[in-house]
Amino acid sequence: MLQVNYIRENREKVLERLSVRHFKQVELVDEIIQIDDERRQTQTSLDNLSAIANASAKQIGELMRNGKKEEADAIKAETTANKDKIKHLSDQLSTIELQLHNLLVQLPNLPGPLVPSGITPEENEVVLTYGEPAVLHEQALPHWELTSKYDIIDFELGTKITGAGFPVYKGKGARLQRALINFFLDHATAEGYREMQVPHLVNEASGFGTGQLPDKEGQMYHSTVDNLYLIPTAEVPVTNLYRDVILKEEDLPIKNTAYTPCFRREAGSYGAHVRGLNRLHQFDKVEVVQVVHPDKSYQVLEEMSAYVQSLLKELGLHFRVLRLCGGDMGFTSAMTYDMEVWSAAQQRWLEVSSVSNFETYQANRLKLRYKGNTGKTQLAHTLNGSALALPRIVAAILENYQTPEGIRIPEALVKYTGFNLID
RNA sequence: GGAGAGUUGGCAGAGUGGUCGAUUGCGGCAGUCUUGAAAACUGUUGAGUGUAAUAGCUCCGGGGGUUCGAAUCCCUCACUCUCCGCCA
């Protein structure tokens, strides 16, 4: 959520930045400013009336103590009229504040200076490409055929016990999952992230804090009796650890990592590009999250991007890095890098990580602040990234490392899997 | 699930309807003392809004009510703790 005062003071810039996203409802900006004007006027009137009421009450108290009951009663009579006005104004203020809030949550984050203007994924900027596409043998298969050929992931069994998009990992397939999780967590820890285990269900306030609620309500599984949501990503619980927190400047940066399953409803997607592991309702992911000083966030974004790339390099995968254009970026992000690995059998790029700087957008919702050395509290910047999401990494490994003898395991993973071939 | 107790500033913990944004202790910060530090002493120390700066206004779990006036009384919701029951 953007700060109203920032919008007021930087109207032109806000509009200019929103155009990078090709954001349609630009009239929101002026509506916000107008409603905020109204809010301020109402607030001022209410404050003035309250001041009078407070003074009267104090006066009455004093008179009562001195036993001057008649004088007190006289003032009481006067204050009664004020009471109605105060009640009326404060009702009005609540309505205005609600309106303002409802408008504010409709405004996406402002793209950072490097973000290319654009709408479609084709307008994303390819920042770099690493490695070469794997050369496969003639009988090479897409991963959804490999998984059943080697009996390592069972989609039908998952459908039986739950539904489509909830695979069952078996034998070496299950072991590969566990190996990847440990591999990612070990690397994150070595990179200075603190490993956390967090709840997989979150309350409404947490959903709001990171921006999933109210607009993306339908994308999360919702336990209505308890009003709890299954997390779509560890970003939600891990970032919300710092909701309503005022940190000390020297506590920054905060670097946390967590492995969690992720649950996404993603209703209404069917077809070849969501086959197999490409899109699931439940999947595993290791996430890295940072809370940093505002001056550092873009530097940290580069560091996080480089870190994710180092994982992909170690796994020997051919990948590219995209800087998302304004229109393709998430609602809450100021700048995002997507990492895509090459799927040799599907002949397409698969997104395996998304690293974003949210600047103060989440922090403002979370009331996540730090107290600077000057003694002034201000909003911190938050960032997060997948490091990494498992299913598409597994898909890429299966496809790119397949041989007529079986699927080889990338060298760096062997000490985690305990085997070097799936056959 | 049943019964009871509670929710106050970074933490602990007071608070009779009126001068309580809130006693006090600890912690933090600054100073005195000291070669330096500790101890001791003194001062200072919540968050927001608003202003040129003051002032003013809001906040004692959330919401509502009573009252001229609510941290304090009433209603309601949420959460926490204790005991009992059930249970990995």
Short mmCIF file of C-alpha atoms (C1' of nucleotides) in Angstrom, two decimals:
data_model
loop_
_atom_site.label_atom_id
_atom_site.label_comp_id
_atom_site.label_asym_id
_atom_site.label_seq_id
_atom_site.Cartn_x
_atom_site.Cartn_y
_atom_site.Cartn_z
CA MET A 1 0.00 0.00 0.00
CA LEU A 2 1.34 3.39 -0.93
CA GLN A 3 1.40 6.16 1.64
CA VAL A 4 -1.22 8.85 1.16
CA ASN A 5 1.15 11.66 1.92
CA TYR A 6 3.56 10.37 -0.69
CA ILE A 7 0.76 10.34 -3.26
CA ARG A 8 -0.29 13.87 -2.30
CA GLU A 9 3.20 15.24 -2.59
CA ASN A 10 4.24 13.33 -5.71
CA ARG A 11 1.11 13.15 -7.82
CA GLU A 12 2.92 13.57 -11.16
CA LYS A 13 5.57 11.04 -10.34
CA VAL A 14 3.00 8.50 -9.16
CA LEU A 15 1.11 8.81 -12.43
CA GLU A 16 4.31 8.58 -14.44
CA ARG A 17 5.42 5.43 -12.56
CA LEU A 18 2.01 3.81 -12.89
CA SER A 19 2.21 4.28 -16.65
CA VAL A 20 5.18 1.89 -16.67
CA ARG A 21 2.69 -0.75 -15.56
CA HIS A 22 0.13 0.51 -18.06
CA PHE A 23 -2.14 0.71 -15.07
CA LYS A 24 -5.62 1.58 -16.25
CA GLN A 25 -7.42 3.14 -13.30
CA VAL A 26 -5.24 6.23 -13.00
CA GLU A 27 -8.26 8.22 -11.87
CA LEU A 28 -7.81 6.46 -8.52
CA VAL A 29 -4.90 8.76 -7.77
CA ASP A 30 -6.99 11.90 -7.90
CA GLU A 31 -9.86 10.24 -6.10
CA ILE A 32 -7.49 9.33 -3.31
CA ILE A 33 -6.19 12.87 -3.03
CA GLN A 34 -9.73 14.23 -3.04
CA ILE A 35 -10.99 11.82 -0.40
CA ASP A 36 -7.92 12.53 1.67
CA ASP A 37 -8.66 16.26 1.51
CA GLU A 38 -12.10 15.49 2.83
CA ARG A 39 -10.62 13.27 5.50
CA ARG A 40 -8.27 15.98 6.67
CA GLN A 41 -11.01 18.60 6.85
CA THR A 42 -13.28 16.30 8.80
CA GLN A 43 -10.46 15.32 11.10
CA THR A 44 -9.63 18.94 11.82
CA SER A 45 -13.23 19.84 12.62
CA LEU A 46 -13.55 16.82 14.83
CA ASP A 47 -10.31 17.60 16.64
CA ASN A 48 -11.45 21.13 17.34
CA LEU A 49 -14.77 19.97 18.75
CA SER A 50 -13.04 17.33 20.82
CA ALA A 51 -10.71 19.94 22.23
CA ILE A 52 -13.71 21.97 23.37
CA ALA A 53 -15.42 18.92 24.84
CA ASN A 54 -12.29 17.88 26.67
CA ALA A 55 -11.85 21.35 28.12
CA SER A 56 -15.48 21.41 29.31
CA ALA A 57 -15.20 18.01 30.92
CA LYS A 58 -12.10 19.09 32.74
CA GLN A 59 -13.82 22.24 33.91
CA ILE A 60 -16.84 20.33 35.17
CA GLY A 61 -14.60 18.00 37.08
CA GLU A 62 -12.98 20.91 38.81
CA LEU A 63 -16.28 22.59 39.66
CA MET A 64 -17.69 19.34 41.04
CA ARG A 65 -14.68 18.94 43.26
CA ASN A 66 -15.20 22.43 44.59
CA GLY A 67 -18.86 21.69 45.18
CA LYS A 68 -20.12 24.22 42.63
CA LYS A 69 -22.82 21.98 41.29
CA GLU A 70 -24.99 24.62 39.61
CA GLU A 71 -22.15 26.02 37.55
CA ALA A 72 -21.20 22.51 36.54
CA ASP A 73 -24.74 21.74 35.45
CA ALA A 74 -24.78 24.89 33.33
CA ILE A 75 -21.71 23.79 31.41
CA LYS A 76 -23.11 20.29 31.08
CA ALA A 77 -26.11 21.67 29.28
CA GLU A 78 -23.88 23.44 26.77
CA THR A 79 -21.83 20.35 25.99
CA THR A 80 -24.81 18.23 25.06
CA ALA A 81 -25.20 19.96 21.72
CA ASN A 82 -21.55 19.39 20.94
CA LYS A 83 -21.91 15.72 21.63
CA ASP A 84 -24.22 15.13 18.70
CA LYS A 85 -21.92 16.99 16.37
CA ILE A 86 -18.96 14.96 17.53
CA LYS A 87 -20.83 11.73 17.08
CA HIS A 88 -21.91 12.76 13.61
CA LEU A 89 -18.44 13.87 12.55
CA SER A 90 -16.72 10.80 13.86
CA ASP A 91 -19.17 8.55 12.01
CA GLN A 92 -18.48 10.56 8.92
CA LEU A 93 -14.75 10.23 9.47
CA SER A 94 -14.97 6.45 9.77
CA THR A 95 -16.85 6.28 6.49
CA ILE A 96 -14.29 8.46 4.75
CA GLU A 97 -11.39 6.49 6.17
CA LEU A 98 -12.91 3.27 4.95
CA GLN A 99 -13.42 4.75 1.47
CA LEU A 100 -9.84 5.95 1.42
CA HIS A 101 -8.55 2.56 2.49
CA ASN A 102 -10.61 0.81 -0.17
CA LEU A 103 -9.13 3.08 -2.81
CA LEU A 104 -5.58 2.76 -1.53
CA VAL A 105 -5.54 -1.02 -1.68
CA GLN A 106 -6.48 -0.82 -5.34
CA LEU A 107 -3.27 1.00 -6.24
CA PRO A 108 -0.36 -1.30 -7.09
CA ASN A 109 3.21 -0.59 -6.12
CA LEU A 110 5.20 1.90 -8.16
CA PRO A 111 7.78 0.30 -10.47
CA GLY A 112 11.41 1.08 -9.67
CA PRO A 113 13.60 3.11 -12.02
CA LEU A 114 15.00 0.14 -14.00
CA VAL A 115 11.67 -1.51 -14.72
CA PRO A 116 10.90 -1.57 -18.45
CA SER A 117 7.52 -0.29 -19.57
CA GLY A 118 5.30 -3.01 -20.97
CA ILE A 119 2.26 -5.22 -20.56
CA THR A 120 2.94 -8.73 -21.88
CA PRO A 121 5.59 -11.31 -20.89
CA GLU A 122 7.22 -10.71 -24.30
CA GLU A 123 8.15 -7.25 -23.10
CA ASN A 124 10.19 -8.57 -20.20
CA GLU A 125 13.86 -7.81 -20.48
CA VAL A 126 16.26 -10.75 -20.73
CA VAL A 127 19.09 -9.73 -18.44
CA LEU A 128 21.29 -12.76 -18.98
CA THR A 129 21.29 -16.32 -20.24
CA TYR A 130 23.49 -18.98 -18.70
CA GLY A 131 24.65 -22.29 -20.15
CA GLU A 132 23.47 -24.21 -23.17
CA PRO A 133 20.34 -26.28 -23.75
CA ALA A 134 20.87 -29.94 -22.92
CA VAL A 135 21.22 -32.21 -25.92
CA LEU A 136 18.88 -35.15 -25.45
CA HIS A 137 18.88 -38.63 -26.93
CA GLU A 138 16.26 -39.62 -29.47
CA GLN A 139 13.77 -41.27 -27.14
CA ALA A 140 13.76 -38.35 -24.71
CA LEU A 141 10.48 -37.85 -22.88
CA PRO A 142 8.71 -34.99 -21.13
CA HIS A 143 8.91 -35.25 -17.34
CA TRP A 144 5.30 -36.42 -16.89
CA GLU A 145 6.16 -39.55 -18.81
CA LEU A 146 9.48 -40.01 -17.03
CA THR A 147 7.81 -39.87 -13.63
CA SER A 148 5.61 -42.85 -14.42
CA LYS A 149 8.30 -44.70 -16.38
CA TYR A 150 10.51 -44.73 -13.27
CA ASP A 151 7.58 -44.77 -10.83
CA ILE A 152 8.79 -41.77 -8.82
CA ILE A 153 5.80 -39.40 -8.93
CA ASP A 154 2.21 -40.61 -9.06
CA PHE A 155 -0.36 -38.07 -10.20
CA GLU A 156 -3.29 -40.51 -10.31
CA LEU A 157 -2.75 -41.63 -6.74
CA GLY A 158 -2.80 -37.99 -5.64
CA THR A 159 -6.01 -37.47 -7.57
CA LYS A 160 -7.57 -40.39 -5.74
CA ILE A 161 -6.80 -39.19 -2.24
CA THR A 162 -7.21 -35.47 -2.84
CA GLY A 163 -7.66 -34.26 -6.40
CA ALA A 164 -5.76 -33.08 -9.44
CA GLY A 165 -2.62 -31.12 -8.70
CA PHE A 166 -1.66 -33.01 -5.54
CA PRO A 167 1.00 -35.50 -6.61
CA VAL A 168 2.36 -38.36 -4.52
CA TYR A 169 6.15 -38.68 -4.55
CA LYS A 170 7.41 -42.23 -4.30
CA GLY A 171 10.75 -43.86 -3.51
CA LYS A 172 13.59 -42.01 -5.19
CA GLY A 173 11.13 -39.32 -6.20
CA ALA A 174 10.34 -38.61 -2.55
CA ARG A 175 14.01 -38.81 -1.66
CA LEU A 176 14.83 -36.30 -4.41
CA GLN A 177 12.34 -33.85 -2.91
CA ARG A 178 13.89 -34.15 0.51
CA ALA A 179 17.37 -33.84 -0.97
CA LEU A 180 16.49 -30.63 -2.78
CA ILE A 181 14.94 -29.09 0.32
CA ASN A 182 18.05 -29.84 2.35
CA PHE A 183 20.31 -28.66 -0.45
CA PHE A 184 18.48 -25.33 -0.66
CA LEU A 185 18.29 -24.81 3.09
CA ASP A 186 21.97 -25.59 3.58
CA HIS A 187 22.94 -23.11 0.91
CA ALA A 188 20.65 -20.42 2.28
CA THR A 189 22.10 -20.90 5.74
CA ALA A 190 25.64 -20.64 4.34
CA GLU A 191 24.54 -17.40 2.67
CA GLY A 192 23.64 -15.94 6.07
CA TYR A 193 19.92 -16.66 6.21
CA ARG A 194 18.45 -17.92 9.47
CA GLU A 195 16.37 -21.05 9.07
CA MET A 196 12.83 -20.76 10.38
CA GLN A 197 9.90 -23.11 10.69
CA VAL A 198 6.61 -21.30 10.49
CA PRO A 199 2.91 -22.16 10.53
CA HIS A 200 1.35 -23.23 7.26
CA LEU A 201 -1.93 -21.54 8.04
CA VAL A 202 -2.19 -17.82 8.60
CA ASN A 203 -4.88 -15.44 9.81
CA GLU A 204 -6.51 -12.63 7.91
CA ALA A 205 -4.19 -9.92 9.20
CA SER A 206 -1.19 -11.82 7.86
CA GLY A 207 -2.86 -12.29 4.50
CA PHE A 208 -3.42 -8.55 4.34
CA GLY A 209 0.10 -7.69 5.51
CA THR A 210 1.88 -9.19 2.53
CA GLY A 211 -0.83 -8.23 0.04
CA GLN A 212 -2.64 -11.52 -0.66
CA LEU A 213 -5.81 -10.11 0.86
CA PRO A 214 -8.17 -8.65 -0.04
CA ASP A 215 -7.57 -8.82 -3.80
CA LYS A 216 -6.23 -12.38 -4.19
CA GLU A 217 -8.66 -14.05 -1.84
CA GLY A 218 -9.67 -16.68 -4.40
CA GLN A 219 -6.13 -17.92 -4.87
CA MET A 220 -5.79 -19.22 -1.34
CA TYR A 221 -7.40 -22.21 0.34
CA HIS A 222 -9.55 -20.93 3.15
CA SER A 223 -10.56 -22.80 6.27
CA THR A 224 -13.77 -20.90 6.88
CA VAL A 225 -14.69 -22.33 10.29
CA ASP A 226 -11.45 -20.98 11.73
CA ASN A 227 -10.99 -18.17 9.23
CA LEU A 228 -7.45 -19.29 8.46
CA TYR A 229 -5.74 -19.46 5.08
CA LEU A 230 -3.30 -22.08 3.81
CA ILE A 231 -0.16 -20.25 2.81
CA PRO A 232 0.46 -19.80 -0.92
CA THR A 233 4.13 -19.14 -0.11
CA ALA A 234 6.38 -18.92 2.97
CA GLU A 235 6.63 -15.21 2.21
CA VAL A 236 3.36 -14.71 4.07
CA PRO A 237 4.23 -16.14 7.51
CA VAL A 238 7.92 -15.23 7.35
CA THR A 239 7.37 -11.58 6.42
CA ASN A 240 4.51 -11.25 8.89
CA LEU A 241 6.85 -12.19 11.72
CA TYR A 242 7.71 -8.49 11.56
CA ARG A 243 4.18 -7.12 11.42
CA ASP A 244 3.71 -4.26 13.93
CA VAL A 245 7.39 -4.32 14.78
CA ILE A 246 9.76 -1.41 15.21
CA LEU A 247 13.30 -2.67 14.64
CA LYS A 248 16.53 -0.97 15.58
CA GLU A 249 18.51 0.26 12.62
CA GLU A 250 21.43 -1.96 13.62
CA ASP A 251 19.17 -5.03 13.44
CA LEU A 252 19.03 -4.59 9.67
CA PRO A 253 19.35 -6.45 7.43
CA ILE A 254 17.23 -9.35 8.65
CA LYS A 255 17.67 -12.49 6.56
CA ASN A 256 15.36 -15.46 7.06
CA THR A 257 14.78 -18.61 5.11
CA ALA A 258 12.06 -21.24 5.42
CA TYR A 259 10.97 -24.39 3.74
CA THR A 260 7.19 -24.80 3.51
CA PRO A 261 4.68 -26.51 1.32
CA CYS A 262 2.71 -23.96 -0.71
CA PHE A 263 -0.97 -24.20 -1.53
CA ARG A 264 -2.55 -22.50 -4.51
CA ARG A 265 -6.03 -22.87 -5.84
CA GLU A 266 -5.20 -21.44 -9.29
CA ALA A 267 -8.69 -22.31 -10.46
CA GLY A 268 -9.47 -22.49 -14.14
CA SER A 269 -6.13 -23.47 -15.65
CA TYR A 270 -5.99 -26.53 -17.90
CA GLY A 271 -4.02 -27.71 -20.90
CA ALA A 272 -0.57 -28.91 -21.88
CA HIS A 273 1.37 -26.06 -20.24
CA VAL A 274 0.00 -27.04 -16.83
CA ARG A 275 0.67 -30.75 -17.27
CA GLY A 276 2.70 -32.80 -14.86
CA LEU A 277 4.71 -30.69 -12.44
CA ASN A 278 4.26 -27.44 -14.30
CA ARG A 279 1.43 -26.23 -12.11
CA LEU A 280 0.27 -27.80 -8.86
CA HIS A 281 -2.11 -27.04 -6.03
CA GLN A 282 0.47 -28.13 -3.48
CA PHE A 283 4.21 -27.88 -3.94
CA ASP A 284 7.37 -27.40 -1.92
CA LYS A 285 9.51 -24.33 -1.85
CA VAL A 286 12.37 -22.80 0.06
CA GLU A 287 11.95 -19.06 0.38
CA VAL A 288 14.39 -16.34 1.35
CA VAL A 289 13.13 -13.11 2.92
CA GLN A 290 14.97 -9.95 3.85
CA VAL A 291 14.06 -6.80 5.76
CA VAL A 292 16.51 -4.06 4.88
CA HIS A 293 17.32 -0.37 5.13
CA PRO A 294 15.63 1.60 2.30
CA ASP A 295 19.01 2.69 0.91
CA LYS A 296 20.09 -0.90 0.46
CA SER A 297 17.11 -2.65 -1.08
CA TYR A 298 18.11 -2.52 -4.73
CA GLN A 299 21.62 -3.68 -3.96
CA VAL A 300 20.13 -6.52 -1.93
CA LEU A 301 17.80 -7.41 -4.80
CA GLU A 302 20.88 -7.92 -7.00
CA GLU A 303 22.52 -10.04 -4.30
CA MET A 304 19.44 -12.21 -3.92
CA SER A 305 19.21 -12.63 -7.67
CA ALA A 306 22.87 -13.63 -7.83
CA TYR A 307 22.31 -16.09 -5.00
CA VAL A 308 19.42 -17.82 -6.78
CA GLN A 309 21.51 -17.97 -9.94
CA SER A 310 24.31 -19.66 -8.02
CA LEU A 311 21.90 -22.45 -7.05
CA LEU A 312 20.88 -23.01 -10.65
CA LYS A 313 24.51 -23.07 -11.74
CA GLU A 314 25.34 -25.68 -9.13
CA LEU A 315 22.52 -27.81 -10.43
CA GLY A 316 23.94 -27.44 -13.92
CA LEU A 317 20.77 -26.03 -15.43
CA HIS A 318 20.49 -23.82 -18.46
CA PHE A 319 18.62 -20.71 -17.35
CA ARG A 320 17.89 -17.10 -18.08
CA VAL A 321 17.09 -14.10 -15.92
CA LEU A 322 14.29 -11.72 -16.78
CA ARG A 323 13.62 -8.27 -15.47
CA LEU A 324 9.85 -8.15 -15.56
CA CYS A 325 8.17 -5.30 -17.35
CA GLY A 326 5.73 -3.12 -15.40
CA GLY A 327 2.62 -4.91 -16.59
CA ASP A 328 3.89 -8.43 -15.90
CA MET A 329 5.04 -7.67 -12.36
CA GLY A 330 3.07 -8.63 -9.30
CA PHE A 331 0.76 -6.02 -7.82
CA THR A 332 2.92 -5.47 -4.74
CA SER A 333 6.36 -5.49 -6.34
CA ALA A 334 8.56 -2.53 -7.27
CA MET A 335 10.97 -4.67 -9.23
CA THR A 336 11.12 -8.39 -9.97
CA TYR A 337 13.61 -10.78 -11.48
CA ASP A 338 12.27 -14.08 -12.75
CA MET A 339 14.58 -17.04 -13.22
CA GLU A 340 13.55 -19.52 -15.86
CA VAL A 341 15.15 -22.89 -16.53
CA TRP A 342 15.12 -24.53 -19.92
CA SER A 343 12.97 -27.59 -20.21
CA ALA A 344 14.60 -29.55 -23.00
CA ALA A 345 11.82 -32.04 -23.56
CA GLN A 346 9.06 -29.45 -23.50
CA GLN A 347 11.17 -26.97 -25.45
CA ARG A 348 10.15 -24.07 -23.21
CA TRP A 349 11.29 -21.94 -20.31
CA LEU A 350 9.87 -22.74 -16.86
CA GLU A 351 9.75 -20.11 -14.13
CA VAL A 352 11.48 -21.49 -11.04
CA SER A 353 12.09 -18.35 -9.03
CA SER A 354 10.84 -14.85 -8.63
CA VAL A 355 12.86 -12.36 -6.62
CA SER A 356 11.21 -9.07 -5.72
CA ASN A 357 11.82 -5.81 -3.96
CA PHE A 358 8.62 -4.46 -2.42
CA GLU A 359 10.21 -1.28 -1.11
CA THR A 360 7.74 0.04 1.52
CA TYR A 361 4.61 -1.40 -0.06
CA GLN A 362 4.38 -4.38 2.28
CA ALA A 363 6.05 -2.57 5.17
CA ASN A 364 3.31 0.06 5.11
CA ARG A 365 0.64 -2.62 5.37
CA LEU A 366 2.62 -4.50 7.99
CA LYS A 367 3.59 -1.41 9.98
CA LEU A 368 7.12 -2.72 9.79
CA ARG A 369 9.43 0.08 10.76
CA TYR A 370 12.87 0.71 12.10
CA LYS A 371 14.13 3.41 14.37
CA GLY A 372 17.02 5.23 12.77
CA ASN A 373 19.98 6.72 14.58
CA THR A 374 18.24 10.07 14.39
CA GLY A 375 15.48 8.59 16.57
CA LYS A 376 12.94 8.82 13.78
CA THR A 377 10.93 5.73 12.89
CA GLN A 378 10.45 4.95 9.22
CA LEU A 379 9.25 2.11 7.05
CA ALA A 380 11.74 -0.61 6.19
CA HIS A 381 11.99 -2.30 2.80
CA THR A 382 11.08 -5.97 2.32
CA LEU A 383 12.28 -8.42 -0.30
CA ASN A 384 11.79 -12.07 -0.98
CA GLY A 385 12.62 -14.74 -3.47
CA SER A 386 12.09 -18.40 -4.17
CA ALA A 387 15.30 -20.30 -3.59
CA LEU A 388 13.88 -22.41 -5.01
CA ALA A 389 10.48 -23.81 -5.97
CA LEU A 390 10.82 -27.56 -6.33
CA PRO A 391 8.44 -28.91 -8.96
CA ARG A 392 9.83 -27.20 -12.02
CA ILE A 393 13.38 -27.78 -10.83
CA VAL A 394 12.51 -31.45 -10.59
CA ALA A 395 10.91 -31.31 -14.03
CA ALA A 396 14.02 -29.69 -15.48
CA ILE A 397 16.37 -32.17 -13.79
CA LEU A 398 14.34 -35.14 -14.99
CA GLU A 399 14.17 -33.89 -18.54
CA ASN A 400 17.63 -32.44 -18.96
CA TYR A 401 19.51 -35.22 -17.19
CA GLN A 402 17.73 -38.15 -18.80
CA THR A 403 19.85 -40.78 -20.57
CA PRO A 404 18.92 -44.13 -22.11
CA GLU A 405 20.17 -45.73 -18.86
CA GLY A 406 18.12 -43.58 -16.56
CA ILE A 407 18.12 -40.11 -15.01
CA ARG A 408 21.44 -38.88 -13.72
CA ILE A 409 21.50 -36.80 -10.54
CA PRO A 410 23.41 -33.49 -10.68
CA GLU A 411 26.79 -33.89 -8.98
CA ALA A 412 26.05 -31.32 -6.24
CA LEU A 413 22.92 -33.21 -5.19
CA VAL A 414 24.35 -36.70 -4.91
CA LYS A 415 25.47 -36.31 -1.31
CA TYR A 416 21.87 -35.36 -0.47
CA THR A 417 20.12 -38.08 -2.46
CA GLY A 418 22.54 -40.89 -1.71
CA PHE A 419 22.20 -42.17 -5.27
CA ASN A 420 23.36 -40.84 -8.63
CA LEU A 421 20.91 -42.49 -10.99
CA ILE A 422 17.17 -43.01 -11.15
CA ASP A 423 16.49 -46.16 -13.14
"C1'" G B 1 -15.33 -29.65 24.81
"C1'" G B 2 -16.31 -27.85 30.41
"C1'" A B 3 -14.94 -24.28 34.48
"C1'" G B 4 -12.23 -20.09 36.04
"C1'" A B 5 -8.63 -15.94 35.59
"C1'" G B 6 -6.57 -12.38 32.58
"C1'" U B 7 -5.12 -8.76 28.16
"C1'" U B 8 -1.99 -1.59 30.43
"C1'" G B 9 4.36 1.61 27.41
"C1'" G B 10 10.76 -2.55 25.10
"C1'" C B 11 9.85 -5.97 29.56
"C1'" A B 12 7.78 -6.51 34.56
"C1'" G B 13 3.83 -4.44 37.09
"C1'" A B 14 0.28 -0.35 39.76
"C1'" G B 15 -4.06 2.20 38.57
"C1'" U B 16 -10.69 4.80 43.94
"C1'" G B 17 -15.37 7.43 36.88
"C1'" G B 18 -12.46 13.70 36.91
"C1'" U B 19 -5.15 17.26 36.99
"C1'" C B 20 -3.94 9.46 33.85
"C1'" G B 21 -0.73 9.11 28.05
"C1'" A B 22 -0.93 6.70 32.63
"C1'" U B 23 2.77 5.40 39.80
"C1'" U B 24 6.99 2.36 40.18
"C1'" G B 25 10.96 -1.13 38.93
"C1'" C B 26 14.10 -3.18 35.08
"C1'" G B 27 16.09 -2.22 30.40
"C1'" G B 28 17.64 1.82 26.78
"C1'" C B 29 19.86 6.78 26.04
"C1'" A B 30 22.59 11.19 28.00
"C1'" G B 31 25.36 13.39 31.92
"C1'" U B 32 28.25 13.58 36.80
"C1'" C B 33 32.19 10.75 39.03
"C1'" U B 34 36.55 7.72 36.86
"C1'" U B 35 42.96 7.14 33.35
"C1'" G B 36 38.93 3.89 31.22
"C1'" A B 37 34.95 0.78 32.72
"C1'" A B 38 31.65 -0.96 36.55
"C1'" A B 39 28.89 0.76 40.67
"C1'" A B 40 26.42 4.99 42.51
"C1'" C B 41 23.85 9.49 41.55
"C1'" U B 42 21.08 12.96 38.14
"C1'" G B 43 18.24 13.63 33.94
"C1'" U B 44 15.74 11.46 29.87
"C1'" U B 45 12.99 7.56 27.39
"C1'" G B 46 5.69 4.92 23.86
"C1'" A B 47 3.19 5.14 18.91
"C1'" G B 48 0.46 8.00 15.43
"C1'" U B 49 -1.75 12.46 13.50
"C1'" G B 50 -1.00 17.52 12.95
"C1'" U B 51 1.89 22.42 12.73
"C1'" A B 52 6.72 26.72 10.02
"C1'" A B 53 7.29 25.57 15.19
"C1'" U B 54 4.00 25.25 19.20
"C1'" A B 55 -0.75 23.81 20.28
"C1'" G B 56 -4.59 20.45 19.47
"C1'" C B 57 -6.38 15.44 18.53
"C1'" U B 58 -6.18 9.76 18.77
"C1'" C B 59 -4.39 5.25 21.02
"C1'" C B 60 -4.50 1.17 28.00
"C1'" G B 61 -6.56 -6.41 23.13
"C1'" G B 62 -10.75 -5.20 18.79
"C1'" G B 63 -15.73 -3.20 18.21
"C1'" G B 64 -20.06 -0.93 20.46
"C1'" G B 65 -22.61 1.48 24.69
"C1'" U B 66 -23.52 4.49 29.49
"C1'" U B 67 -21.61 9.52 31.13
"C1'" C B 68 -20.38 16.47 30.82
"C1'" G B 69 -16.06 13.06 31.53
"C1'" A B 70 -14.00 5.86 30.84
"C1'" A B 71 -7.67 2.36 31.44
"C1'" U B 72 -11.63 2.25 35.35
"C1'" C B 73 -18.84 0.75 34.55
"C1'" C B 74 -21.99 -2.30 30.80
"C1'" C B 75 -22.43 -5.39 26.15
"C1'" U B 76 -19.85 -8.10 22.48
"C1'" C B 77 -15.84 -10.39 19.83
"C1'" A B 78 -10.81 -12.08 19.68
"C1'" C B 79 -6.67 -13.84 22.06
"C1'" U B 80 -3.67 -15.66 26.38
"C1'" C B 81 -3.12 -18.42 30.89
"C1'" U B 82 -4.73 -22.15 34.80
"C1'" C B 83 -7.55 -26.57 36.05
"C1'" C B 84 -10.57 -30.75 34.12
"C1'" G B 85 -11.70 -33.88 29.76
"C1'" C B 86 -9.89 -35.83 25.03
"C1'" C B 87 -5.52 -36.67 22.18
"C1'" A B 88 -0.21 -37.00 18.39
#
